[in-house]
Amino acid sequence: MSTRPESDSQPNPRPRTTVLTFAEKRRKGEPITMLTAYDYPTARAVDAAGIDAILVGDSLAMVVLGHPNTLSVTMDEMLHHAKAVKRGATSSLLVGDMPFMSYQADAAEAVRNAGRFLQEAGMDAVKLEGGREYVETIRHITRAGIPVQGHIGLTPQSVNALGGWRVQGRTASDARALLDDALALEDAGCFSVVLESLPYRLGSYITERLTIPTIGIGAGPGTSGQVLVIHDVLGLYDRFTPRFAKRYADLADVQARAIAAYRDEVASGQFPTREHAYAIPDEEWARFLDTPGARLAGPAEGQGR
Ligand code: KIV
C-alpha cells in the first residue's frame, strides 16, 4: 500500500457544488449527477470524476454493512462514514442521509441530528424520506440553516409499510398523492427532491411542476438529475439489483480474481519476491550476524529467495 503525505491533498480543478449550483443547473436544463459513497477512497474517485453531489446514503446499511434493509443503520454509523467521505471530497456537494428514527419521532430531535451531519461530519445538506407528513420537520431544519433534500416514491425506510420494494405511483390516486407530496416538499423549502421507483411519465410530470430540481432513481429520463448507489454502478452488490440500477463495471469479478490470484501466489511461493521486499546493506547484515547469539546454526543465514 502506498502512503501519501498529509500535504498531498487533491488538486481542486472545479468550484464546489452548492445548492445554488443545483438551482442553476435546473434553470439551464443541465442534468445533475449524483452518486452514493460511504468511504474515503470512493469519495475521492467520485469527486475527481466531477460528479455534482455525493450522497452518504443509508443504503450503507445494505451494501456496506450487510443488513437486509436500511432500517438498522444508526446516526453514529452514518456519521462515521460521512466523516470519511468528507475527507475524500473537495468539490461535490455532500448530502448526509437521515437514518431511520433520526427524524421521525419529533422535529427538535430531527434538527439536532441534521445539525450533527453538518457540525461533526462536514456535510453540506441532509436528505430525508417522506412527503406531506414531514413538512413541519423540514421547515424546522431549513430554519436552522440546513439545506434539505426530500425523497418520495419508494422510500426504503417504509419498506414494511409499503409491503415490499414496489414501484410507487402506478394508480391515478397514488400518482396524485406523490405530486402533492412533491409540491409540499418544495413549499417546505427543500432544495431538491429525490424521486425513487415511480413511472417515468410521473417523474417527468413532477419535474415540470416543480421549480426545484428532481433527482431520479428509477424515475425515468425526465428528471433534473440522476442518482445511483455506487455499488450497483460498479457491480459490487448482487443481493438485490433493481431494474433501474445500470451496472457500468463488474468489480466483484475483478475483486474475486485478484483475491484468488493472491491466494494462489502465496500458496505456491510466487509472492512475495525481492521486488516486493526491502534490502539491508551487506555490511550492516554482517555486523548484525556478529552480534551475540545472532548467528543461526545453518549454513546460509538470511539469504532467502
Ligand atoms: O440511501 C440511498 O442510497 C438513497 C438513494 C437510493 C437515493 O437514498
PDB file of C-alpha atoms and ligand atoms in Angstrom:
ATOM      1  CA  MET A   1       0.000   0.000   0.000  1.00  0.00           C
ATOM      2  CA  SER A   2       1.341   3.430  -0.838  1.00  0.00           C
ATOM      3  CA  THR A   3       1.236   6.079   1.836  1.00  0.00           C
ATOM      4  CA  ARG A   4       0.612   9.694   0.966  1.00  0.00           C
ATOM      5  CA  PRO A   5       1.936  12.604   2.978  1.00  0.00           C
ATOM      6  CA  GLU A   6      -0.798  14.683   4.542  1.00  0.00           C
ATOM      7  CA  SER A   7       0.153  17.688   2.445  1.00  0.00           C
ATOM      8  CA  ASP A   8      -0.546  15.755  -0.782  1.00  0.00           C
ATOM      9  CA  SER A   9      -4.121  16.951  -0.978  1.00  0.00           C
ATOM     10  CA  GLN A  10      -6.090  16.547  -4.180  1.00  0.00           C
ATOM     11  CA  PRO A  11      -5.881  19.305  -6.755  1.00  0.00           C
ATOM     12  CA  ASN A  12      -9.141  21.223  -6.862  1.00  0.00           C
ATOM     13  CA  PRO A  13      -9.949  21.644 -10.541  1.00  0.00           C
ATOM     14  CA  ARG A  14     -13.559  22.793 -10.176  1.00  0.00           C
ATOM     15  CA  PRO A  15     -15.518  25.033  -7.857  1.00  0.00           C
ATOM     16  CA  ARG A  16     -17.520  23.469  -5.043  1.00  0.00           C
ATOM     17  CA  THR A  17     -21.049  22.451  -5.924  1.00  0.00           C
ATOM     18  CA  THR A  18     -23.619  24.176  -3.726  1.00  0.00           C
ATOM     19  CA  VAL A  19     -27.383  24.162  -3.550  1.00  0.00           C
ATOM     20  CA  LEU A  20     -27.230  27.203  -5.840  1.00  0.00           C
ATOM     21  CA  THR A  21     -25.436  25.089  -8.446  1.00  0.00           C
ATOM     22  CA  PHE A  22     -28.366  22.674  -8.268  1.00  0.00           C
ATOM     23  CA  ALA A  23     -30.818  25.528  -8.892  1.00  0.00           C
ATOM     24  CA  GLU A  24     -28.670  26.931 -11.700  1.00  0.00           C
ATOM     25  CA  LYS A  25     -28.417  23.570 -13.445  1.00  0.00           C
ATOM     26  CA  ARG A  26     -32.173  23.104 -13.134  1.00  0.00           C
ATOM     27  CA  ARG A  27     -32.716  26.541 -14.688  1.00  0.00           C
ATOM     28  CA  LYS A  28     -30.353  25.819 -17.577  1.00  0.00           C
ATOM     29  CA  GLY A  29     -31.689  22.293 -18.103  1.00  0.00           C
ATOM     30  CA  GLU A  30     -28.282  20.741 -17.397  1.00  0.00           C
ATOM     31  CA  PRO A  31     -28.539  17.243 -15.881  1.00  0.00           C
ATOM     32  CA  ILE A  32     -27.349  16.977 -12.268  1.00  0.00           C
ATOM     33  CA  THR A  33     -25.172  13.959 -11.421  1.00  0.00           C
ATOM     34  CA  MET A  34     -25.221  12.310  -8.008  1.00  0.00           C
ATOM     35  CA  LEU A  35     -23.795   9.047  -6.644  1.00  0.00           C
ATOM     36  CA  THR A  36     -23.555   7.499  -3.224  1.00  0.00           C
ATOM     37  CA  ALA A  37     -20.247   6.983  -1.412  1.00  0.00           C
ATOM     38  CA  TYR A  38     -19.535   5.675   2.056  1.00  0.00           C
ATOM     39  CA  ASP A  39     -15.756   5.876   2.417  1.00  0.00           C
ATOM     40  CA  TYR A  40     -12.670   7.970   1.658  1.00  0.00           C
ATOM     41  CA  PRO A  41     -11.338   6.236  -1.498  1.00  0.00           C
ATOM     42  CA  THR A  42     -14.740   6.081  -3.172  1.00  0.00           C
ATOM     43  CA  ALA A  43     -15.447   9.717  -2.326  1.00  0.00           C
ATOM     44  CA  ARG A  44     -12.088  10.670  -3.877  1.00  0.00           C
ATOM     45  CA  ALA A  45     -12.952   8.820  -7.077  1.00  0.00           C
ATOM     46  CA  VAL A  46     -16.481  10.204  -7.330  1.00  0.00           C
ATOM     47  CA  ASP A  47     -15.345  13.743  -6.569  1.00  0.00           C
ATOM     48  CA  ALA A  48     -12.435  13.530  -9.039  1.00  0.00           C
ATOM     49  CA  ALA A  49     -14.839  12.353 -11.758  1.00  0.00           C
ATOM     50  CA  GLY A  50     -16.724  15.647 -11.427  1.00  0.00           C
ATOM     51  CA  ILE A  51     -19.950  14.208 -10.030  1.00  0.00           C
ATOM     52  CA  ASP A  52     -22.047  17.125  -8.754  1.00  0.00           C
ATOM     53  CA  ALA A  53     -23.167  15.598  -5.456  1.00  0.00           C
ATOM     54  CA  ILE A  54     -22.290  12.705  -3.176  1.00  0.00           C
ATOM     55  CA  LEU A  55     -24.980  11.126  -1.062  1.00  0.00           C
ATOM     56  CA  VAL A  56     -23.815   9.307   2.045  1.00  0.00           C
ATOM     57  CA  GLY A  57     -26.917   7.157   1.744  1.00  0.00           C
ATOM     58  CA  ASP A  58     -28.463   4.949   4.379  1.00  0.00           C
ATOM     59  CA  SER A  59     -28.094   2.258   1.695  1.00  0.00           C
ATOM     60  CA  LEU A  60     -24.813   1.973   3.640  1.00  0.00           C
ATOM     61  CA  ALA A  61     -26.767  -0.459   5.820  1.00  0.00           C
ATOM     62  CA  MET A  62     -27.227  -2.876   2.925  1.00  0.00           C
ATOM     63  CA  VAL A  63     -24.295  -2.501   0.539  1.00  0.00           C
ATOM     64  CA  VAL A  64     -21.536  -1.969   3.121  1.00  0.00           C
ATOM     65  CA  LEU A  65     -22.804  -3.283   6.457  1.00  0.00           C
ATOM     66  CA  GLY A  66     -24.682  -6.321   5.094  1.00  0.00           C
ATOM     67  CA  HIS A  67     -28.124  -5.679   6.599  1.00  0.00           C
ATOM     68  CA  PRO A  68     -31.215  -6.849   4.658  1.00  0.00           C
ATOM     69  CA  ASN A  69     -32.699  -3.314   4.524  1.00  0.00           C
ATOM     70  CA  THR A  70     -31.870   0.243   5.572  1.00  0.00           C
ATOM     71  CA  LEU A  71     -33.656   0.233   8.925  1.00  0.00           C
ATOM     72  CA  SER A  72     -30.794  -0.843  11.162  1.00  0.00           C
ATOM     73  CA  VAL A  73     -28.183   1.797  10.411  1.00  0.00           C
ATOM     74  CA  THR A  74     -27.734   4.327  13.222  1.00  0.00           C
ATOM     75  CA  MET A  75     -26.953   8.027  13.305  1.00  0.00           C
ATOM     76  CA  ASP A  76     -23.474   7.304  14.722  1.00  0.00           C
ATOM     77  CA  GLU A  77     -22.705   4.803  11.963  1.00  0.00           C
ATOM     78  CA  MET A  78     -23.858   7.294   9.332  1.00  0.00           C
ATOM     79  CA  LEU A  79     -21.633   9.994  10.840  1.00  0.00           C
ATOM     80  CA  HIS A  80     -18.627   7.672  10.937  1.00  0.00           C
ATOM     81  CA  HIS A  81     -18.912   7.095   7.175  1.00  0.00           C
ATOM     82  CA  ALA A  82     -19.886  10.684   6.376  1.00  0.00           C
ATOM     83  CA  LYS A  83     -16.643  11.883   8.004  1.00  0.00           C
ATOM     84  CA  ALA A  84     -14.609   9.547   5.794  1.00  0.00           C
ATOM     85  CA  VAL A  85     -16.426  10.803   2.691  1.00  0.00           C
ATOM     86  CA  LYS A  86     -15.747  14.395   3.714  1.00  0.00           C
ATOM     87  CA  ARG A  87     -12.016  13.646   3.898  1.00  0.00           C
ATOM     88  CA  GLY A  88     -12.088  12.361   0.298  1.00  0.00           C
ATOM     89  CA  ALA A  89     -14.177  15.045  -1.406  1.00  0.00           C
ATOM     90  CA  THR A  90     -13.257  18.615  -2.235  1.00  0.00           C
ATOM     91  CA  SER A  91     -15.866  19.797  -4.740  1.00  0.00           C
ATOM     92  CA  SER A  92     -19.012  17.657  -4.793  1.00  0.00           C
ATOM     93  CA  LEU A  93     -21.995  18.755  -2.701  1.00  0.00           C
ATOM     94  CA  LEU A  94     -22.142  16.381   0.287  1.00  0.00           C
ATOM     95  CA  VAL A  95     -25.531  15.135   1.438  1.00  0.00           C
ATOM     96  CA  GLY A  96     -25.974  13.120   4.642  1.00  0.00           C
ATOM     97  CA  ASP A  97     -28.932  10.752   4.637  1.00  0.00           C
ATOM     98  CA  MET A  98     -31.014  10.930   7.822  1.00  0.00           C
ATOM     99  CA  PRO A  99     -31.332   7.321   9.020  1.00  0.00           C
ATOM    100  CA  PHE A 100     -34.487   5.631  10.303  1.00  0.00           C
ATOM    101  CA  MET A 101     -35.603   7.103  13.645  1.00  0.00           C
ATOM    102  CA  SER A 102     -33.262  10.100  13.464  1.00  0.00           C
ATOM    103  CA  TYR A 103     -36.101  12.459  12.431  1.00  0.00           C
ATOM    104  CA  GLN A 104     -39.421  10.587  12.671  1.00  0.00           C
ATOM    105  CA  ALA A 105     -40.110  10.998  16.402  1.00  0.00           C
ATOM    106  CA  ASP A 106     -40.003  14.777  16.750  1.00  0.00           C
ATOM    107  CA  ALA A 107     -38.848  17.899  14.982  1.00  0.00           C
ATOM    108  CA  ALA A 108     -36.378  19.029  17.668  1.00  0.00           C
ATOM    109  CA  GLU A 109     -34.515  15.732  17.501  1.00  0.00           C
ATOM    110  CA  ALA A 110     -34.587  15.959  13.700  1.00  0.00           C
ATOM    111  CA  VAL A 111     -32.938  19.401  13.807  1.00  0.00           C
ATOM    112  CA  ARG A 112     -30.274  18.168  16.229  1.00  0.00           C
ATOM    113  CA  ASN A 113     -29.465  15.117  14.112  1.00  0.00           C
ATOM    114  CA  ALA A 114     -29.441  17.115  10.879  1.00  0.00           C
ATOM    115  CA  GLY A 115     -27.091  19.557  12.604  1.00  0.00           C
ATOM    116  CA  ARG A 116     -24.732  16.730  13.553  1.00  0.00           C
ATOM    117  CA  PHE A 117     -24.252  15.920   9.844  1.00  0.00           C
ATOM    118  CA  LEU A 118     -23.011  19.471   9.231  1.00  0.00           C
ATOM    119  CA  GLN A 119     -21.214  20.100  12.512  1.00  0.00           C
ATOM    120  CA  GLU A 120     -19.500  16.743  13.062  1.00  0.00           C
ATOM    121  CA  ALA A 121     -19.151  15.334   9.541  1.00  0.00           C
ATOM    122  CA  GLY A 122     -18.849  18.450   7.357  1.00  0.00           C
ATOM    123  CA  MET A 123     -21.852  17.604   5.170  1.00  0.00           C
ATOM    124  CA  ASP A 124     -23.461  20.437   3.184  1.00  0.00           C
ATOM    125  CA  ALA A 125     -27.053  19.205   3.355  1.00  0.00           C
ATOM    126  CA  VAL A 126     -29.251  16.370   4.570  1.00  0.00           C
ATOM    127  CA  LYS A 127     -31.825  14.150   2.886  1.00  0.00           C
ATOM    128  CA  LEU A 128     -34.884  12.641   4.494  1.00  0.00           C
ATOM    129  CA  GLU A 129     -37.625  10.327   3.270  1.00  0.00           C
ATOM    130  CA  GLY A 130     -41.311  11.234   3.304  1.00  0.00           C
ATOM    131  CA  GLY A 131     -43.856  13.695   1.952  1.00  0.00           C
ATOM    132  CA  ARG A 132     -46.501  15.978   3.454  1.00  0.00           C
ATOM    133  CA  GLU A 133     -46.217  14.379   6.907  1.00  0.00           C
ATOM    134  CA  TYR A 134     -42.682  15.831   7.253  1.00  0.00           C
ATOM    135  CA  VAL A 135     -43.355  19.382   6.086  1.00  0.00           C
ATOM    136  CA  GLU A 136     -43.160  20.837   9.611  1.00  0.00           C
ATOM    137  CA  THR A 137     -39.994  18.895  10.400  1.00  0.00           C
ATOM    138  CA  ILE A 138     -38.379  20.133   7.185  1.00  0.00           C
ATOM    139  CA  ARG A 139     -39.341  23.723   7.979  1.00  0.00           C
ATOM    140  CA  HIS A 140     -37.626  23.405  11.367  1.00  0.00           C
ATOM    141  CA  ILE A 141     -34.460  22.004   9.790  1.00  0.00           C
ATOM    142  CA  THR A 142     -34.259  24.580   6.996  1.00  0.00           C
ATOM    143  CA  ARG A 143     -34.909  27.373   9.539  1.00  0.00           C
ATOM    144  CA  ALA A 144     -31.725  26.208  11.254  1.00  0.00           C
ATOM    145  CA  GLY A 145     -29.877  26.936   8.001  1.00  0.00           C
ATOM    146  CA  ILE A 146     -29.589  23.310   6.950  1.00  0.00           C
ATOM    147  CA  PRO A 147     -30.493  22.550   3.314  1.00  0.00           C
ATOM    148  CA  VAL A 148     -32.863  19.590   2.963  1.00  0.00           C
ATOM    149  CA  GLN A 149     -33.308  17.233   0.046  1.00  0.00           C
ATOM    150  CA  GLY A 150     -36.674  15.431   0.043  1.00  0.00           C
ATOM    151  CA  HIS A 151     -37.192  11.828  -1.029  1.00  0.00           C
ATOM    152  CA  ILE A 152     -40.531  10.376  -2.177  1.00  0.00           C
ATOM    153  CA  GLY A 153     -41.786   7.390  -4.151  1.00  0.00           C
ATOM    154  CA  LEU A 154     -40.258   4.148  -2.949  1.00  0.00           C
ATOM    155  CA  THR A 155     -38.912   5.229   0.417  1.00  0.00           C
ATOM    156  CA  PRO A 156     -36.866   2.262   1.718  1.00  0.00           C
ATOM    157  CA  GLN A 157     -37.295   3.168   5.395  1.00  0.00           C
ATOM    158  CA  SER A 158     -41.022   2.483   4.892  1.00  0.00           C
ATOM    159  CA  VAL A 159     -40.456  -0.861   3.162  1.00  0.00           C
ATOM    160  CA  ASN A 160     -42.619  -2.634   5.757  1.00  0.00           C
ATOM    161  CA  ALA A 161     -45.481  -0.163   5.423  1.00  0.00           C
ATOM    162  CA  LEU A 162     -45.243  -0.282   1.614  1.00  0.00           C
ATOM    163  CA  GLY A 163     -45.395  -4.080   1.639  1.00  0.00           C
ATOM    164  CA  GLY A 164     -42.021  -4.539  -0.067  1.00  0.00           C
ATOM    165  CA  TRP A 165     -39.772  -2.925  -2.660  1.00  0.00           C
ATOM    166  CA  ARG A 166     -42.534  -1.864  -5.029  1.00  0.00           C
ATOM    167  CA  VAL A 167     -42.799   0.751  -7.745  1.00  0.00           C
ATOM    168  CA  GLN A 168     -44.958   3.625  -6.439  1.00  0.00           C
ATOM    169  CA  GLY A 169     -47.482   5.932  -8.126  1.00  0.00           C
ATOM    170  CA  ARG A 170     -48.939   3.425 -10.552  1.00  0.00           C
ATOM    171  CA  THR A 171     -52.556   4.345  -9.895  1.00  0.00           C
ATOM    172  CA  ALA A 172     -54.109   7.752 -10.519  1.00  0.00           C
ATOM    173  CA  SER A 173     -54.650   8.364  -6.803  1.00  0.00           C
ATOM    174  CA  ASP A 174     -51.134   7.258  -5.829  1.00  0.00           C
ATOM    175  CA  ALA A 175     -49.672   9.431  -8.600  1.00  0.00           C
ATOM    176  CA  ARG A 176     -51.724  12.385  -7.358  1.00  0.00           C
ATOM    177  CA  ALA A 177     -50.559  11.795  -3.789  1.00  0.00           C
ATOM    178  CA  LEU A 178     -46.928  11.827  -4.931  1.00  0.00           C
ATOM    179  CA  LEU A 179     -47.454  15.072  -6.842  1.00  0.00           C
ATOM    180  CA  ASP A 180     -48.998  16.636  -3.727  1.00  0.00           C
ATOM    181  CA  ASP A 181     -46.064  15.382  -1.649  1.00  0.00           C
ATOM    182  CA  ALA A 182     -43.557  16.856  -4.107  1.00  0.00           C
ATOM    183  CA  LEU A 183     -45.329  20.244  -4.121  1.00  0.00           C
ATOM    184  CA  ALA A 184     -45.473  20.235  -0.318  1.00  0.00           C
ATOM    185  CA  LEU A 185     -41.739  19.484  -0.071  1.00  0.00           C
ATOM    186  CA  GLU A 186     -40.950  22.352  -2.421  1.00  0.00           C
ATOM    187  CA  ASP A 187     -43.171  24.642  -0.380  1.00  0.00           C
ATOM    188  CA  ALA A 188     -41.467  23.499   2.846  1.00  0.00           C
ATOM    189  CA  GLY A 189     -38.123  24.715   1.494  1.00  0.00           C
ATOM    190  CA  CYS A 190     -36.406  21.592   0.110  1.00  0.00           C
ATOM    191  CA  PHE A 191     -33.653  22.487  -2.360  1.00  0.00           C
ATOM    192  CA  SER A 192     -34.374  19.331  -4.373  1.00  0.00           C
ATOM    193  CA  VAL A 193     -36.362  16.105  -4.223  1.00  0.00           C
ATOM    194  CA  VAL A 194     -35.295  12.530  -4.921  1.00  0.00           C
ATOM    195  CA  LEU A 195     -37.929  10.573  -6.868  1.00  0.00           C
ATOM    196  CA  GLU A 196     -37.426   6.832  -6.429  1.00  0.00           C
ATOM    197  CA  SER A 197     -39.084   3.999  -8.363  1.00  0.00           C
ATOM    198  CA  LEU A 198     -42.059   5.617  -9.984  1.00  0.00           C
ATOM    199  CA  PRO A 199     -43.394   5.653 -13.561  1.00  0.00           C
ATOM    200  CA  TYR A 200     -41.279   7.714 -15.938  1.00  0.00           C
ATOM    201  CA  ARG A 201     -44.260   9.835 -17.039  1.00  0.00           C
ATOM    202  CA  LEU A 202     -44.880  10.799 -13.433  1.00  0.00           C
ATOM    203  CA  GLY A 203     -41.163  11.557 -12.976  1.00  0.00           C
ATOM    204  CA  SER A 204     -41.255  13.989 -15.897  1.00  0.00           C
ATOM    205  CA  TYR A 205     -44.563  15.466 -14.816  1.00  0.00           C
ATOM    206  CA  ILE A 206     -43.470  16.198 -11.248  1.00  0.00           C
ATOM    207  CA  THR A 207     -40.231  17.677 -12.605  1.00  0.00           C
ATOM    208  CA  GLU A 208     -42.200  20.054 -14.819  1.00  0.00           C
ATOM    209  CA  ARG A 209     -44.475  21.086 -11.976  1.00  0.00           C
ATOM    210  CA  LEU A 210     -41.640  21.905  -9.555  1.00  0.00           C
ATOM    211  CA  THR A 211     -39.200  24.780  -9.707  1.00  0.00           C
ATOM    212  CA  ILE A 212     -36.625  22.919  -7.582  1.00  0.00           C
ATOM    213  CA  PRO A 213     -34.615  20.109  -9.227  1.00  0.00           C
ATOM    214  CA  THR A 214     -35.752  16.497  -9.037  1.00  0.00           C
ATOM    215  CA  ILE A 215     -33.147  13.745  -8.776  1.00  0.00           C
ATOM    216  CA  GLY A 216     -34.399  10.461 -10.163  1.00  0.00           C
ATOM    217  CA  ILE A 217     -33.531   6.898  -9.265  1.00  0.00           C
ATOM    218  CA  GLY A 218     -35.812   4.660 -11.260  1.00  0.00           C
ATOM    219  CA  ALA A 219     -37.961   7.651 -12.264  1.00  0.00           C
ATOM    220  CA  GLY A 220     -37.039   7.783 -15.955  1.00  0.00           C
ATOM    221  CA  PRO A 221     -35.039  10.203 -18.064  1.00  0.00           C
ATOM    222  CA  GLY A 222     -37.209  13.292 -17.492  1.00  0.00           C
ATOM    223  CA  THR A 223     -35.931  14.309 -14.052  1.00  0.00           C
ATOM    224  CA  SER A 224     -33.432  17.148 -13.466  1.00  0.00           C
ATOM    225  CA  GLY A 225     -30.715  14.703 -12.444  1.00  0.00           C
ATOM    226  CA  GLN A 226     -29.938  11.101 -11.574  1.00  0.00           C
ATOM    227  CA  VAL A 227     -28.594   9.278  -8.537  1.00  0.00           C
ATOM    228  CA  LEU A 228     -27.486   5.648  -8.223  1.00  0.00           C
ATOM    229  CA  VAL A 229     -25.933   3.549  -5.495  1.00  0.00           C
ATOM    230  CA  ILE A 230     -22.208   3.291  -6.288  1.00  0.00           C
ATOM    231  CA  HIS A 231     -22.130  -0.446  -5.521  1.00  0.00           C
ATOM    232  CA  ASP A 232     -24.768  -1.009  -8.233  1.00  0.00           C
ATOM    233  CA  VAL A 233     -22.797   1.120 -10.717  1.00  0.00           C
ATOM    234  CA  LEU A 234     -19.579  -0.779 -10.032  1.00  0.00           C
ATOM    235  CA  GLY A 235     -21.139  -4.246  -9.810  1.00  0.00           C
ATOM    236  CA  LEU A 236     -20.205  -4.744  -6.177  1.00  0.00           C
ATOM    237  CA  TYR A 237     -23.593  -5.745  -4.749  1.00  0.00           C
ATOM    238  CA  ASP A 238     -25.654  -8.622  -6.080  1.00  0.00           C
ATOM    239  CA  ARG A 239     -28.067  -9.441  -3.251  1.00  0.00           C
ATOM    240  CA  PHE A 240     -30.736  -7.244  -4.784  1.00  0.00           C
ATOM    241  CA  THR A 241     -30.485  -5.344  -8.058  1.00  0.00           C
ATOM    242  CA  PRO A 242     -33.460  -3.193  -9.036  1.00  0.00           C
ATOM    243  CA  ARG A 243     -34.351  -2.791 -12.714  1.00  0.00           C
ATOM    244  CA  PHE A 244     -33.187   0.838 -12.719  1.00  0.00           C
ATOM    245  CA  ALA A 245     -29.683   0.071 -11.458  1.00  0.00           C
ATOM    246  CA  LYS A 246     -27.414   0.131 -14.502  1.00  0.00           C
ATOM    247  CA  ARG A 247     -24.126  -1.715 -13.963  1.00  0.00           C
ATOM    248  CA  TYR A 248     -21.161   0.055 -15.563  1.00  0.00           C
ATOM    249  CA  ALA A 249     -18.498  -2.410 -14.386  1.00  0.00           C
ATOM    250  CA  ASP A 250     -18.157  -5.817 -12.769  1.00  0.00           C
ATOM    251  CA  LEU A 251     -15.751  -5.054  -9.960  1.00  0.00           C
ATOM    252  CA  ALA A 252     -16.966  -8.040  -7.931  1.00  0.00           C
ATOM    253  CA  ASP A 253     -15.464 -10.235 -10.635  1.00  0.00           C
ATOM    254  CA  VAL A 254     -12.228  -8.203 -10.777  1.00  0.00           C
ATOM    255  CA  GLN A 255     -12.023  -8.391  -6.974  1.00  0.00           C
ATOM    256  CA  ALA A 256     -12.642 -12.147  -6.870  1.00  0.00           C
ATOM    257  CA  ARG A 257      -9.942 -12.778  -9.492  1.00  0.00           C
ATOM    258  CA  ALA A 258      -7.397 -10.598  -7.674  1.00  0.00           C
ATOM    259  CA  ILE A 259      -8.047 -12.280  -4.317  1.00  0.00           C
ATOM    260  CA  ALA A 260      -7.780 -15.749  -5.864  1.00  0.00           C
ATOM    261  CA  ALA A 261      -4.537 -14.814  -7.651  1.00  0.00           C
ATOM    262  CA  TYR A 262      -3.047 -13.557  -4.379  1.00  0.00           C
ATOM    263  CA  ARG A 263      -4.131 -16.718  -2.574  1.00  0.00           C
ATOM    264  CA  ASP A 264      -2.548 -18.904  -5.287  1.00  0.00           C
ATOM    265  CA  GLU A 265       0.723 -16.948  -5.405  1.00  0.00           C
ATOM    266  CA  VAL A 266       1.208 -17.019  -1.641  1.00  0.00           C
ATOM    267  CA  ALA A 267       0.335 -20.709  -1.524  1.00  0.00           C
ATOM    268  CA  SER A 268       2.777 -21.525  -4.331  1.00  0.00           C
ATOM    269  CA  GLY A 269       5.562 -19.283  -3.051  1.00  0.00           C
ATOM    270  CA  GLN A 270       5.418 -16.942  -6.068  1.00  0.00           C
ATOM    271  CA  PHE A 271       4.678 -13.946  -3.835  1.00  0.00           C
ATOM    272  CA  PRO A 272       6.458 -12.084  -2.367  1.00  0.00           C
ATOM    273  CA  THR A 273       9.722 -11.925  -4.300  1.00  0.00           C
ATOM    274  CA  ARG A 274      12.553  -9.466  -3.637  1.00  0.00           C
ATOM    275  CA  GLU A 275      10.730  -6.998  -5.884  1.00  0.00           C
ATOM    276  CA  HIS A 276       8.246  -6.558  -3.040  1.00  0.00           C
ATOM    277  CA  ALA A 277      10.798  -6.704  -0.190  1.00  0.00           C
ATOM    278  CA  TYR A 278      13.296  -4.371   1.483  1.00  0.00           C
ATOM    279  CA  ALA A 279      17.079  -4.724   1.480  1.00  0.00           C
ATOM    280  CA  ILE A 280      19.648  -4.136   4.236  1.00  0.00           C
ATOM    281  CA  PRO A 281      23.243  -3.226   3.209  1.00  0.00           C
ATOM    282  CA  ASP A 282      25.580  -6.265   3.256  1.00  0.00           C
ATOM    283  CA  GLU A 283      27.930  -4.720   5.817  1.00  0.00           C
ATOM    284  CA  GLU A 284      25.047  -3.973   8.198  1.00  0.00           C
ATOM    285  CA  TRP A 285      23.810  -7.534   7.793  1.00  0.00           C
ATOM    286  CA  ALA A 286      27.286  -8.889   8.555  1.00  0.00           C
ATOM    287  CA  ARG A 287      27.514  -6.693  11.664  1.00  0.00           C
ATOM    288  CA  PHE A 288      24.055  -7.849  12.726  1.00  0.00           C
ATOM    289  CA  LEU A 289      25.140 -11.501  12.424  1.00  0.00           C
ATOM    290  CA  ASP A 290      28.190 -10.697  14.530  1.00  0.00           C
ATOM    291  CA  THR A 291      26.025  -9.537  17.436  1.00  0.00           C
ATOM    292  CA  PRO A 292      25.925 -12.058  20.308  1.00  0.00           C
ATOM    293  CA  GLY A 293      23.649 -15.040  19.636  1.00  0.00           C
ATOM    294  CA  ALA A 294      22.505 -13.818  16.200  1.00  0.00           C
ATOM    295  CA  ARG A 295      24.211 -16.473  14.081  1.00  0.00           C
ATOM    296  CA  LEU A 296      21.977 -19.449  13.177  1.00  0.00           C
ATOM    297  CA  ALA A 297      23.287 -22.971  13.182  1.00  0.00           C
ATOM    298  CA  GLY A 298      22.569 -23.463   9.411  1.00  0.00           C
ATOM    299  CA  PRO A 299      24.924 -22.515   6.586  1.00  0.00           C
ATOM    300  CA  ALA A 300      23.228 -19.502   4.948  1.00  0.00           C
ATOM    301  CA  GLU A 301      21.630 -17.025   7.328  1.00  0.00           C
ATOM    302  CA  GLY A 302      19.211 -14.585   5.728  1.00  0.00           C
ATOM    303  CA  GLN A 303      19.986 -15.487   2.141  1.00  0.00           C
ATOM    304  CA  GLY A 304      16.341 -16.128   1.381  1.00  0.00           C
ATOM    305  CA  ARG A 305      14.953 -16.345  -2.092  1.00  0.00           C
TER     306      ARG A 305
HETATM  307  O1  KIV B   1     -29.609   5.602   0.643  1.00  0.00           O
HETATM  308  C1  KIV B   1     -29.545   5.786  -0.567  1.00  0.00           C
HETATM  309  O2  KIV B   1     -28.634   5.336  -1.255  1.00  0.00           O
HETATM  310  C2  KIV B   1     -30.625   6.555  -1.185  1.00  0.00           C
HETATM  311  C3  KIV B   1     -30.642   6.622  -2.668  1.00  0.00           C
HETATM  312  C4  KIV B   1     -31.144   5.344  -3.193  1.00  0.00           C
HETATM  313  C5  KIV B   1     -31.408   7.781  -3.168  1.00  0.00           C
HETATM  314  O3  KIV B   1     -31.444   7.079  -0.512  1.00  0.00           O
END
